[in-house]
Amino acid sequence: MLRRLYDWCIAAAYRPFASWIMGGVSFVESSFFPIPPDAMLIPMSLARPDRAYSYAFLCTWTSVLGGILGYAIGAVLYDSVGTWLIGLYGYGDKVEAFREAYNRYGAWIILLKGLTPIPYKIVTITSGFAGYNLLLFVLFSVITRGMRFYFLAFLLNRYGERARTIIEERLEFWVALGGIVLIGGIVAALYLF
């Protein structure tokens, strides 16, 4: 199954609609969807290393726009949709501590959590709920999401064929490692706040 999904992403990189799908995944991941755009960004950039930076640009901006939707959910719909989404990911009892942390460390929270495997939707919804300055939220989101996606693009562009060979030879290992990092990030978020 993993091989088929990977092969589909590689083949899709040559189709015109693939960028739209990746942009859509990046958008919804920042507000409610559980799968990060890296699942498409990595194989598509491996297939077309020459487009890695344009994919990073697309992921950055669609992630930020999705983050604005997450912010709006937190600011306007927190009592209904926001609490449901936060509870769905098991962070319901952590939100108040996270909100208090915004009073002192808002910029650092956005910048650091945007780089980690901790679900970014938690940051976006809580930023809106906490009433964090929207302009600063967007600015820091552009910085942190851009750093994350452009760093991946740099690695995939620079080591494209070599990285592709390494990943394809041990695909299950790399997917498992990515899953462990993602789960580790979620567990860390549960215990940090």
Short mmCIF file of N, CA and C in Angstrom, two decimals:
data_model
loop_
_atom_site.label_atom_id
_atom_site.label_comp_id
_atom_site.label_asym_id
_atom_site.label_seq_id
_atom_site.Cartn_x
_atom_site.Cartn_y
_atom_site.Cartn_z
N MET A 1 0.81 -1.19 0.00
CA MET A 1 0.00 0.00 0.00
C MET A 1 0.86 1.26 0.00
N LEU A 2 1.89 1.29 0.85
CA LEU A 2 2.78 2.45 0.89
C LEU A 2 3.44 2.68 -0.46
N ARG A 3 3.89 1.59 -1.07
CA ARG A 3 4.55 1.70 -2.36
C ARG A 3 3.60 2.27 -3.41
N ARG A 4 2.34 1.83 -3.40
CA ARG A 4 1.37 2.35 -4.37
C ARG A 4 1.12 3.84 -4.16
N LEU A 5 0.97 4.26 -2.90
CA LEU A 5 0.76 5.67 -2.61
C LEU A 5 1.97 6.50 -3.04
N TYR A 6 3.15 6.02 -2.72
CA TYR A 6 4.38 6.69 -3.11
C TYR A 6 4.47 6.79 -4.63
N ASP A 7 4.23 5.68 -5.31
CA ASP A 7 4.30 5.67 -6.78
C ASP A 7 3.26 6.60 -7.38
N TRP A 8 2.07 6.67 -6.76
CA TRP A 8 1.04 7.58 -7.25
C TRP A 8 1.51 9.03 -7.13
N CYS A 9 2.11 9.38 -5.98
CA CYS A 9 2.61 10.74 -5.78
C CYS A 9 3.72 11.07 -6.77
N ILE A 10 4.60 10.12 -7.03
CA ILE A 10 5.68 10.33 -8.00
C ILE A 10 5.08 10.57 -9.38
N ALA A 11 4.14 9.72 -9.79
CA ALA A 11 3.51 9.87 -11.11
C ALA A 11 2.68 11.15 -11.18
N ALA A 12 2.01 11.48 -10.08
CA ALA A 12 1.16 12.67 -10.05
C ALA A 12 1.96 13.95 -10.21
N ALA A 13 3.22 13.92 -9.85
CA ALA A 13 4.06 15.12 -9.96
C ALA A 13 4.11 15.64 -11.39
N TYR A 14 3.85 14.78 -12.35
CA TYR A 14 3.89 15.17 -13.76
C TYR A 14 2.52 15.57 -14.30
N ARG A 15 1.52 15.54 -13.46
CA ARG A 15 0.17 15.92 -13.89
C ARG A 15 -0.14 17.33 -13.41
N PRO A 16 -0.90 18.08 -14.18
CA PRO A 16 -1.17 19.48 -13.82
C PRO A 16 -1.98 19.66 -12.54
N PHE A 17 -2.81 18.69 -12.19
CA PHE A 17 -3.67 18.84 -11.02
C PHE A 17 -2.95 18.55 -9.71
N ALA A 18 -1.79 17.93 -9.75
CA ALA A 18 -1.10 17.51 -8.53
C ALA A 18 -0.77 18.68 -7.62
N SER A 19 -0.33 19.77 -8.19
CA SER A 19 0.00 20.95 -7.37
C SER A 19 -1.24 21.47 -6.66
N TRP A 20 -2.38 21.43 -7.34
CA TRP A 20 -3.63 21.88 -6.73
C TRP A 20 -4.00 21.00 -5.54
N ILE A 21 -3.84 19.70 -5.71
CA ILE A 21 -4.16 18.78 -4.61
C ILE A 21 -3.23 19.02 -3.44
N MET A 22 -1.93 19.15 -3.71
CA MET A 22 -0.97 19.40 -2.64
C MET A 22 -1.28 20.73 -1.93
N GLY A 23 -1.61 21.76 -2.70
CA GLY A 23 -1.99 23.03 -2.11
C GLY A 23 -3.23 22.91 -1.24
N GLY A 24 -4.20 22.11 -1.71
CA GLY A 24 -5.41 21.88 -0.92
C GLY A 24 -5.12 21.15 0.38
N VAL A 25 -4.26 20.14 0.30
CA VAL A 25 -3.86 19.40 1.51
C VAL A 25 -3.16 20.34 2.48
N SER A 26 -2.26 21.16 1.96
CA SER A 26 -1.53 22.11 2.81
C SER A 26 -2.49 23.10 3.48
N PHE A 27 -3.50 23.56 2.73
CA PHE A 27 -4.48 24.49 3.26
C PHE A 27 -5.28 23.87 4.41
N VAL A 28 -5.86 22.69 4.15
CA VAL A 28 -6.73 22.10 5.17
C VAL A 28 -5.95 21.54 6.35
N GLU A 29 -4.68 21.16 6.14
CA GLU A 29 -3.86 20.65 7.25
C GLU A 29 -3.64 21.72 8.31
N SER A 30 -3.61 22.97 7.91
CA SER A 30 -3.36 24.05 8.87
C SER A 30 -4.57 24.40 9.71
N SER A 31 -5.72 23.86 9.35
CA SER A 31 -6.91 24.19 10.12
C SER A 31 -7.67 22.98 10.66
N PHE A 32 -7.68 21.84 9.94
CA PHE A 32 -8.42 20.71 10.50
C PHE A 32 -7.99 19.33 10.01
N PHE A 33 -7.28 19.20 8.92
CA PHE A 33 -6.95 17.90 8.33
C PHE A 33 -5.72 17.30 9.00
N PRO A 34 -5.71 15.98 9.28
CA PRO A 34 -4.61 15.40 10.05
C PRO A 34 -3.33 15.08 9.27
N ILE A 35 -3.37 15.02 7.94
CA ILE A 35 -2.19 14.59 7.18
C ILE A 35 -1.43 15.81 6.67
N PRO A 36 -0.13 15.92 7.00
CA PRO A 36 0.66 17.08 6.56
C PRO A 36 0.97 17.02 5.07
N PRO A 37 1.18 18.19 4.45
CA PRO A 37 1.47 18.23 3.01
C PRO A 37 2.80 17.57 2.65
N ASP A 38 3.64 17.32 3.63
CA ASP A 38 4.92 16.65 3.38
C ASP A 38 4.71 15.30 2.69
N ALA A 39 3.55 14.67 2.95
CA ALA A 39 3.24 13.38 2.34
C ALA A 39 3.19 13.48 0.82
N MET A 40 2.90 14.67 0.30
CA MET A 40 2.94 14.89 -1.15
C MET A 40 4.17 15.68 -1.56
N LEU A 41 4.58 16.63 -0.74
CA LEU A 41 5.72 17.48 -1.08
C LEU A 41 6.99 16.65 -1.31
N ILE A 42 7.25 15.70 -0.46
CA ILE A 42 8.49 14.92 -0.57
C ILE A 42 8.52 14.08 -1.84
N PRO A 43 7.53 13.20 -2.09
CA PRO A 43 7.62 12.41 -3.32
C PRO A 43 7.54 13.26 -4.59
N MET A 44 6.73 14.31 -4.58
CA MET A 44 6.63 15.15 -5.77
C MET A 44 7.94 15.88 -6.03
N SER A 45 8.61 16.32 -4.98
CA SER A 45 9.91 16.99 -5.14
C SER A 45 10.99 16.01 -5.55
N LEU A 46 10.87 14.76 -5.10
CA LEU A 46 11.82 13.74 -5.53
C LEU A 46 11.65 13.44 -7.02
N ALA A 47 10.40 13.44 -7.47
CA ALA A 47 10.13 13.18 -8.88
C ALA A 47 10.58 14.34 -9.75
N ARG A 48 10.42 15.55 -9.24
CA ARG A 48 10.77 16.75 -10.01
C ARG A 48 11.55 17.72 -9.13
N PRO A 49 12.82 17.41 -8.87
CA PRO A 49 13.64 18.28 -8.01
C PRO A 49 13.71 19.73 -8.51
N ASP A 50 13.57 19.91 -9.81
CA ASP A 50 13.60 21.26 -10.39
C ASP A 50 12.39 22.09 -9.96
N ARG A 51 11.33 21.45 -9.47
CA ARG A 51 10.13 22.16 -9.03
C ARG A 51 10.00 22.21 -7.52
N ALA A 52 10.99 21.70 -6.79
CA ALA A 52 10.90 21.61 -5.33
C ALA A 52 10.63 22.98 -4.70
N TYR A 53 11.29 24.03 -5.19
CA TYR A 53 11.09 25.35 -4.60
C TYR A 53 9.70 25.92 -4.93
N SER A 54 9.19 25.63 -6.11
CA SER A 54 7.83 26.11 -6.41
C SER A 54 6.80 25.35 -5.57
N TYR A 55 7.06 24.06 -5.31
CA TYR A 55 6.19 23.31 -4.41
C TYR A 55 6.26 23.87 -2.99
N ALA A 56 7.46 24.24 -2.55
CA ALA A 56 7.62 24.83 -1.21
C ALA A 56 6.87 26.15 -1.12
N PHE A 57 6.95 26.96 -2.17
CA PHE A 57 6.23 28.23 -2.21
C PHE A 57 4.73 27.98 -2.08
N LEU A 58 4.23 27.03 -2.86
CA LEU A 58 2.81 26.70 -2.83
C LEU A 58 2.39 26.21 -1.44
N CYS A 59 3.16 25.30 -0.87
CA CYS A 59 2.83 24.77 0.47
C CYS A 59 2.87 25.87 1.52
N THR A 60 3.85 26.76 1.42
CA THR A 60 3.96 27.85 2.39
C THR A 60 2.71 28.72 2.37
N TRP A 61 2.34 29.20 1.20
CA TRP A 61 1.23 30.15 1.13
C TRP A 61 -0.12 29.50 1.38
N THR A 62 -0.31 28.28 0.91
CA THR A 62 -1.59 27.63 1.19
C THR A 62 -1.68 27.24 2.66
N SER A 63 -0.55 26.91 3.27
CA SER A 63 -0.54 26.62 4.71
C SER A 63 -0.88 27.87 5.51
N VAL A 64 -0.33 29.01 5.11
CA VAL A 64 -0.62 30.26 5.81
C VAL A 64 -2.10 30.64 5.63
N LEU A 65 -2.61 30.49 4.42
CA LEU A 65 -4.03 30.78 4.20
C LEU A 65 -4.92 29.83 5.01
N GLY A 66 -4.55 28.56 5.05
CA GLY A 66 -5.28 27.61 5.90
C GLY A 66 -5.15 27.97 7.36
N GLY A 67 -3.99 28.50 7.74
CA GLY A 67 -3.77 28.96 9.11
C GLY A 67 -4.70 30.11 9.47
N ILE A 68 -4.98 30.97 8.50
CA ILE A 68 -5.92 32.07 8.74
C ILE A 68 -7.32 31.51 8.98
N LEU A 69 -7.69 30.45 8.25
CA LEU A 69 -8.97 29.79 8.52
C LEU A 69 -8.97 29.19 9.93
N GLY A 70 -7.87 28.54 10.31
CA GLY A 70 -7.76 28.00 11.67
C GLY A 70 -7.86 29.10 12.71
N TYR A 71 -7.21 30.23 12.45
CA TYR A 71 -7.28 31.39 13.33
C TYR A 71 -8.74 31.85 13.48
N ALA A 72 -9.45 31.92 12.34
CA ALA A 72 -10.86 32.34 12.37
C ALA A 72 -11.71 31.35 13.16
N ILE A 73 -11.43 30.07 13.01
CA ILE A 73 -12.16 29.06 13.79
C ILE A 73 -11.96 29.33 15.28
N GLY A 74 -10.72 29.61 15.67
CA GLY A 74 -10.42 29.88 17.07
C GLY A 74 -11.04 31.18 17.56
N ALA A 75 -11.01 32.21 16.71
CA ALA A 75 -11.51 33.53 17.11
C ALA A 75 -13.03 33.61 17.12
N VAL A 76 -13.66 33.01 16.13
CA VAL A 76 -15.10 33.20 15.95
C VAL A 76 -15.91 31.97 16.37
N LEU A 77 -15.39 30.80 16.09
CA LEU A 77 -16.16 29.58 16.29
C LEU A 77 -15.58 28.68 17.37
N TYR A 78 -14.77 29.22 18.25
CA TYR A 78 -14.09 28.36 19.20
C TYR A 78 -15.06 27.55 20.06
N ASP A 79 -16.11 28.18 20.53
CA ASP A 79 -17.03 27.48 21.43
C ASP A 79 -17.74 26.30 20.77
N SER A 80 -17.83 26.30 19.45
CA SER A 80 -18.49 25.18 18.78
C SER A 80 -17.47 24.33 18.01
N VAL A 81 -17.01 24.82 16.89
CA VAL A 81 -16.10 24.05 16.03
C VAL A 81 -14.71 23.92 16.64
N GLY A 82 -14.20 25.00 17.21
CA GLY A 82 -12.84 24.98 17.77
C GLY A 82 -12.65 23.97 18.87
N THR A 83 -13.57 23.94 19.83
CA THR A 83 -13.43 22.97 20.93
C THR A 83 -13.56 21.54 20.42
N TRP A 84 -14.42 21.34 19.44
CA TRP A 84 -14.57 20.00 18.86
C TRP A 84 -13.27 19.56 18.18
N LEU A 85 -12.67 20.44 17.36
CA LEU A 85 -11.42 20.09 16.67
C LEU A 85 -10.29 19.85 17.65
N ILE A 86 -10.15 20.74 18.63
CA ILE A 86 -9.09 20.59 19.63
C ILE A 86 -9.30 19.29 20.41
N GLY A 87 -10.55 19.02 20.80
CA GLY A 87 -10.86 17.78 21.52
C GLY A 87 -10.60 16.54 20.69
N LEU A 88 -10.86 16.63 19.40
CA LEU A 88 -10.64 15.52 18.48
C LEU A 88 -9.18 15.06 18.51
N TYR A 89 -8.27 16.00 18.68
CA TYR A 89 -6.85 15.68 18.73
C TYR A 89 -6.35 15.47 20.15
N GLY A 90 -7.25 15.54 21.13
CA GLY A 90 -6.87 15.24 22.51
C GLY A 90 -6.19 16.38 23.25
N TYR A 91 -6.40 17.62 22.78
CA TYR A 91 -5.73 18.75 23.41
C TYR A 91 -6.67 19.63 24.22
N GLY A 92 -7.91 19.20 24.44
CA GLY A 92 -8.91 20.02 25.12
C GLY A 92 -8.46 20.61 26.43
N ASP A 93 -7.82 19.81 27.28
CA ASP A 93 -7.40 20.30 28.59
C ASP A 93 -6.10 21.10 28.53
N LYS A 94 -5.46 21.16 27.38
CA LYS A 94 -4.18 21.87 27.24
C LYS A 94 -4.34 23.29 26.71
N VAL A 95 -5.50 23.61 26.16
CA VAL A 95 -5.69 24.88 25.47
C VAL A 95 -5.52 26.07 26.40
N GLU A 96 -6.04 25.99 27.61
CA GLU A 96 -5.94 27.13 28.53
C GLU A 96 -4.49 27.44 28.87
N ALA A 97 -3.69 26.42 29.12
CA ALA A 97 -2.26 26.64 29.39
C ALA A 97 -1.58 27.21 28.16
N PHE A 98 -1.96 26.72 26.99
CA PHE A 98 -1.40 27.22 25.74
C PHE A 98 -1.77 28.69 25.56
N ARG A 99 -3.00 29.03 25.87
CA ARG A 99 -3.46 30.42 25.74
C ARG A 99 -2.69 31.34 26.68
N GLU A 100 -2.47 30.89 27.92
CA GLU A 100 -1.70 31.69 28.87
C GLU A 100 -0.26 31.88 28.40
N ALA A 101 0.29 30.86 27.78
CA ALA A 101 1.66 30.96 27.26
C ALA A 101 1.75 32.02 26.17
N TYR A 102 0.67 32.24 25.44
CA TYR A 102 0.66 33.27 24.40
C TYR A 102 0.92 34.66 24.96
N ASN A 103 0.47 34.89 26.18
CA ASN A 103 0.68 36.21 26.78
C ASN A 103 2.16 36.55 26.88
N ARG A 104 3.00 35.53 27.06
CA ARG A 104 4.44 35.77 27.20
C ARG A 104 5.25 35.39 25.98
N TYR A 105 4.85 34.33 25.32
CA TYR A 105 5.73 33.75 24.29
C TYR A 105 5.05 33.56 22.94
N GLY A 106 4.06 34.35 22.61
CA GLY A 106 3.28 34.15 21.39
C GLY A 106 4.11 33.96 20.13
N ALA A 107 5.04 34.86 19.89
CA ALA A 107 5.86 34.77 18.67
C ALA A 107 6.67 33.49 18.65
N TRP A 108 7.28 33.15 19.77
CA TRP A 108 8.11 31.94 19.83
C TRP A 108 7.29 30.68 19.67
N ILE A 109 6.08 30.68 20.21
CA ILE A 109 5.21 29.51 20.07
C ILE A 109 4.91 29.27 18.59
N ILE A 110 4.52 30.33 17.90
CA ILE A 110 4.19 30.19 16.48
C ILE A 110 5.42 29.76 15.69
N LEU A 111 6.54 30.43 15.94
CA LEU A 111 7.76 30.13 15.17
C LEU A 111 8.26 28.71 15.42
N LEU A 112 8.30 28.28 16.66
CA LEU A 112 8.84 26.96 16.97
C LEU A 112 7.88 25.83 16.61
N LYS A 113 6.63 26.00 16.92
CA LYS A 113 5.67 24.92 16.65
C LYS A 113 5.41 24.75 15.16
N GLY A 114 5.60 25.81 14.39
CA GLY A 114 5.44 25.71 12.94
C GLY A 114 6.52 24.89 12.28
N LEU A 115 7.63 24.69 12.97
CA LEU A 115 8.74 23.89 12.43
C LEU A 115 8.69 22.44 12.87
N THR A 116 7.92 22.15 13.89
CA THR A 116 7.92 20.82 14.50
C THR A 116 6.80 19.95 13.93
N PRO A 117 6.83 18.66 14.25
CA PRO A 117 5.73 17.80 13.81
C PRO A 117 4.46 17.95 14.66
N ILE A 118 4.47 18.85 15.63
CA ILE A 118 3.26 19.12 16.40
C ILE A 118 2.24 19.73 15.44
N PRO A 119 1.01 19.21 15.41
CA PRO A 119 0.03 19.69 14.43
C PRO A 119 -0.14 21.21 14.47
N TYR A 120 0.09 21.84 13.32
CA TYR A 120 0.04 23.30 13.24
C TYR A 120 -1.37 23.84 13.48
N LYS A 121 -2.38 23.01 13.22
CA LYS A 121 -3.76 23.45 13.43
C LYS A 121 -4.00 23.82 14.89
N ILE A 122 -3.29 23.19 15.81
CA ILE A 122 -3.42 23.53 17.23
C ILE A 122 -2.95 24.97 17.45
N VAL A 123 -1.86 25.34 16.80
CA VAL A 123 -1.33 26.71 16.90
C VAL A 123 -2.30 27.70 16.27
N THR A 124 -2.84 27.37 15.10
CA THR A 124 -3.69 28.33 14.40
C THR A 124 -4.99 28.58 15.16
N ILE A 125 -5.64 27.52 15.61
CA ILE A 125 -6.91 27.67 16.32
C ILE A 125 -6.69 28.38 17.66
N THR A 126 -5.65 28.01 18.37
CA THR A 126 -5.38 28.63 19.66
C THR A 126 -4.96 30.09 19.50
N SER A 127 -4.26 30.41 18.42
CA SER A 127 -3.89 31.81 18.17
C SER A 127 -5.14 32.67 18.04
N GLY A 128 -6.14 32.17 17.33
CA GLY A 128 -7.39 32.90 17.21
C GLY A 128 -8.13 32.98 18.53
N PHE A 129 -8.19 31.87 19.24
CA PHE A 129 -8.86 31.81 20.53
C PHE A 129 -8.21 32.77 21.53
N ALA A 130 -6.87 32.83 21.51
CA ALA A 130 -6.14 33.68 22.45
C ALA A 130 -6.16 35.15 22.04
N GLY A 131 -6.67 35.43 20.83
CA GLY A 131 -6.72 36.81 20.37
C GLY A 131 -5.36 37.36 20.00
N TYR A 132 -4.45 36.47 19.57
CA TYR A 132 -3.11 36.93 19.17
C TYR A 132 -3.25 37.83 17.95
N ASN A 133 -2.42 38.84 17.85
CA ASN A 133 -2.45 39.80 16.75
C ASN A 133 -2.40 39.07 15.41
N LEU A 134 -3.44 39.25 14.59
CA LEU A 134 -3.55 38.52 13.32
C LEU A 134 -2.40 38.83 12.37
N LEU A 135 -2.01 40.09 12.28
CA LEU A 135 -0.91 40.45 11.38
C LEU A 135 0.39 39.77 11.79
N LEU A 136 0.68 39.76 13.10
CA LEU A 136 1.88 39.07 13.58
C LEU A 136 1.76 37.56 13.37
N PHE A 137 0.57 37.03 13.59
CA PHE A 137 0.35 35.61 13.35
C PHE A 137 0.68 35.25 11.90
N VAL A 138 0.19 36.04 10.96
CA VAL A 138 0.46 35.77 9.54
C VAL A 138 1.95 35.91 9.25
N LEU A 139 2.57 36.96 9.75
CA LEU A 139 4.01 37.17 9.53
C LEU A 139 4.82 35.99 10.05
N PHE A 140 4.58 35.59 11.29
CA PHE A 140 5.34 34.48 11.87
C PHE A 140 5.01 33.14 11.18
N SER A 141 3.78 33.01 10.72
CA SER A 141 3.41 31.79 9.99
C SER A 141 4.16 31.70 8.67
N VAL A 142 4.26 32.82 7.96
CA VAL A 142 5.01 32.83 6.70
C VAL A 142 6.47 32.44 6.96
N ILE A 143 7.04 32.99 8.02
CA ILE A 143 8.44 32.69 8.34
C ILE A 143 8.62 31.21 8.68
N THR A 144 7.83 30.71 9.62
CA THR A 144 8.05 29.34 10.11
C THR A 144 7.66 28.28 9.08
N ARG A 145 6.52 28.47 8.41
CA ARG A 145 6.12 27.50 7.40
C ARG A 145 7.06 27.56 6.20
N GLY A 146 7.47 28.77 5.84
CA GLY A 146 8.43 28.91 4.75
C GLY A 146 9.74 28.22 5.07
N MET A 147 10.24 28.40 6.29
CA MET A 147 11.49 27.73 6.69
C MET A 147 11.34 26.22 6.59
N ARG A 148 10.24 25.72 7.07
CA ARG A 148 10.03 24.26 7.05
C ARG A 148 9.99 23.72 5.63
N PHE A 149 9.14 24.30 4.79
CA PHE A 149 8.96 23.77 3.44
C PHE A 149 10.16 24.05 2.54
N TYR A 150 10.77 25.22 2.69
CA TYR A 150 11.94 25.53 1.86
C TYR A 150 13.16 24.72 2.27
N PHE A 151 13.28 24.39 3.55
CA PHE A 151 14.38 23.52 3.98
C PHE A 151 14.23 22.14 3.34
N LEU A 152 13.03 21.61 3.37
CA LEU A 152 12.77 20.33 2.70
C LEU A 152 13.07 20.44 1.21
N ALA A 153 12.62 21.52 0.59
CA ALA A 153 12.86 21.72 -0.84
C ALA A 153 14.35 21.79 -1.15
N PHE A 154 15.09 22.48 -0.30
CA PHE A 154 16.54 22.57 -0.49
C PHE A 154 17.17 21.18 -0.47
N LEU A 155 16.83 20.39 0.56
CA LEU A 155 17.39 19.04 0.66
C LEU A 155 17.00 18.17 -0.53
N LEU A 156 15.74 18.24 -0.91
CA LEU A 156 15.26 17.41 -2.01
C LEU A 156 15.81 17.86 -3.35
N ASN A 157 16.00 19.15 -3.51
CA ASN A 157 16.60 19.68 -4.74
C ASN A 157 18.08 19.34 -4.81
N ARG A 158 18.75 19.52 -3.71
CA ARG A 158 20.21 19.31 -3.66
C ARG A 158 20.58 17.84 -3.79
N TYR A 159 19.84 16.98 -3.10
CA TYR A 159 20.17 15.56 -3.07
C TYR A 159 19.12 14.71 -3.79
N GLY A 160 18.38 15.31 -4.70
CA GLY A 160 17.25 14.68 -5.36
C GLY A 160 17.40 13.22 -5.72
N GLU A 161 18.27 12.91 -6.67
CA GLU A 161 18.38 11.53 -7.15
C GLU A 161 18.94 10.61 -6.07
N ARG A 162 19.92 11.10 -5.34
CA ARG A 162 20.50 10.29 -4.25
C ARG A 162 19.45 10.04 -3.16
N ALA A 163 18.72 11.10 -2.79
CA ALA A 163 17.68 10.97 -1.76
C ALA A 163 16.58 10.02 -2.24
N ARG A 164 16.21 10.14 -3.50
CA ARG A 164 15.17 9.27 -4.04
C ARG A 164 15.59 7.80 -3.95
N THR A 165 16.82 7.51 -4.29
CA THR A 165 17.33 6.14 -4.22
C THR A 165 17.30 5.63 -2.78
N ILE A 166 17.77 6.45 -1.85
CA ILE A 166 17.80 6.06 -0.43
C ILE A 166 16.39 5.81 0.08
N ILE A 167 15.47 6.70 -0.26
CA ILE A 167 14.08 6.56 0.21
C ILE A 167 13.42 5.34 -0.42
N GLU A 168 13.60 5.16 -1.72
CA GLU A 168 12.93 4.04 -2.40
C GLU A 168 13.45 2.69 -1.95
N GLU A 169 14.73 2.61 -1.60
CA GLU A 169 15.29 1.34 -1.14
C GLU A 169 14.72 0.92 0.21
N ARG A 170 14.38 1.91 1.05
CA ARG A 170 13.89 1.60 2.40
C ARG A 170 12.64 2.43 2.71
N LEU A 171 11.69 2.41 1.80
CA LEU A 171 10.49 3.23 1.92
C LEU A 171 9.74 3.00 3.23
N GLU A 172 9.54 1.74 3.60
CA GLU A 172 8.79 1.43 4.81
C GLU A 172 9.48 2.00 6.05
N PHE A 173 10.80 1.91 6.08
CA PHE A 173 11.56 2.46 7.20
C PHE A 173 11.34 3.96 7.32
N TRP A 174 11.45 4.69 6.20
CA TRP A 174 11.32 6.14 6.24
C TRP A 174 9.91 6.58 6.59
N VAL A 175 8.92 5.84 6.10
CA VAL A 175 7.53 6.16 6.46
C VAL A 175 7.30 5.89 7.94
N ALA A 176 7.82 4.76 8.43
CA ALA A 176 7.69 4.45 9.86
C ALA A 176 8.39 5.51 10.71
N LEU A 177 9.58 5.92 10.30
CA LEU A 177 10.30 6.96 11.03
C LEU A 177 9.51 8.27 11.03
N GLY A 178 8.96 8.64 9.89
CA GLY A 178 8.12 9.84 9.82
C GLY A 178 6.91 9.74 10.73
N GLY A 179 6.29 8.56 10.76
CA GLY A 179 5.15 8.34 11.66
C GLY A 179 5.54 8.45 13.12
N ILE A 180 6.70 7.90 13.46
CA ILE A 180 7.18 7.99 14.84
C ILE A 180 7.45 9.44 15.23
N VAL A 181 8.06 10.20 14.32
CA VAL A 181 8.33 11.62 14.59
C VAL A 181 7.01 12.37 14.77
N LEU A 182 6.04 12.10 13.90
CA LEU A 182 4.74 12.77 14.00
C LEU A 182 4.04 12.42 15.32
N ILE A 183 4.00 11.14 15.65
CA ILE A 183 3.37 10.72 16.91
C ILE A 183 4.14 11.28 18.10
N GLY A 184 5.47 11.29 18.01
CA GLY A 184 6.29 11.88 19.07
C GLY A 184 5.98 13.35 19.26
N GLY A 185 5.77 14.06 18.16
CA GLY A 185 5.40 15.48 18.25
C GLY A 185 4.06 15.68 18.92
N ILE A 186 3.11 14.84 18.59
CA ILE A 186 1.78 14.93 19.21
C ILE A 186 1.87 14.62 20.70
N VAL A 187 2.59 13.57 21.05
CA VAL A 187 2.75 13.21 22.47
C VAL A 187 3.47 14.33 23.22
N ALA A 188 4.51 14.89 22.60
CA ALA A 188 5.24 16.00 23.23
C ALA A 188 4.31 17.18 23.48
N ALA A 189 3.44 17.48 22.50
CA ALA A 189 2.51 18.59 22.67
C ALA A 189 1.55 18.33 23.82
N LEU A 190 1.14 17.09 23.98
CA LEU A 190 0.24 16.75 25.08
C LEU A 190 0.87 17.01 26.44
N TYR A 191 2.17 16.79 26.54
CA TYR A 191 2.84 16.92 27.83
C TYR A 191 3.52 18.27 28.04
N LEU A 192 3.70 19.04 26.97
CA LEU A 192 4.32 20.36 27.13
C LEU A 192 3.36 21.37 27.71
N PHE A 193 2.09 21.24 27.39
CA PHE A 193 1.10 22.21 27.87
C PHE A 193 -0.01 21.52 28.60
#
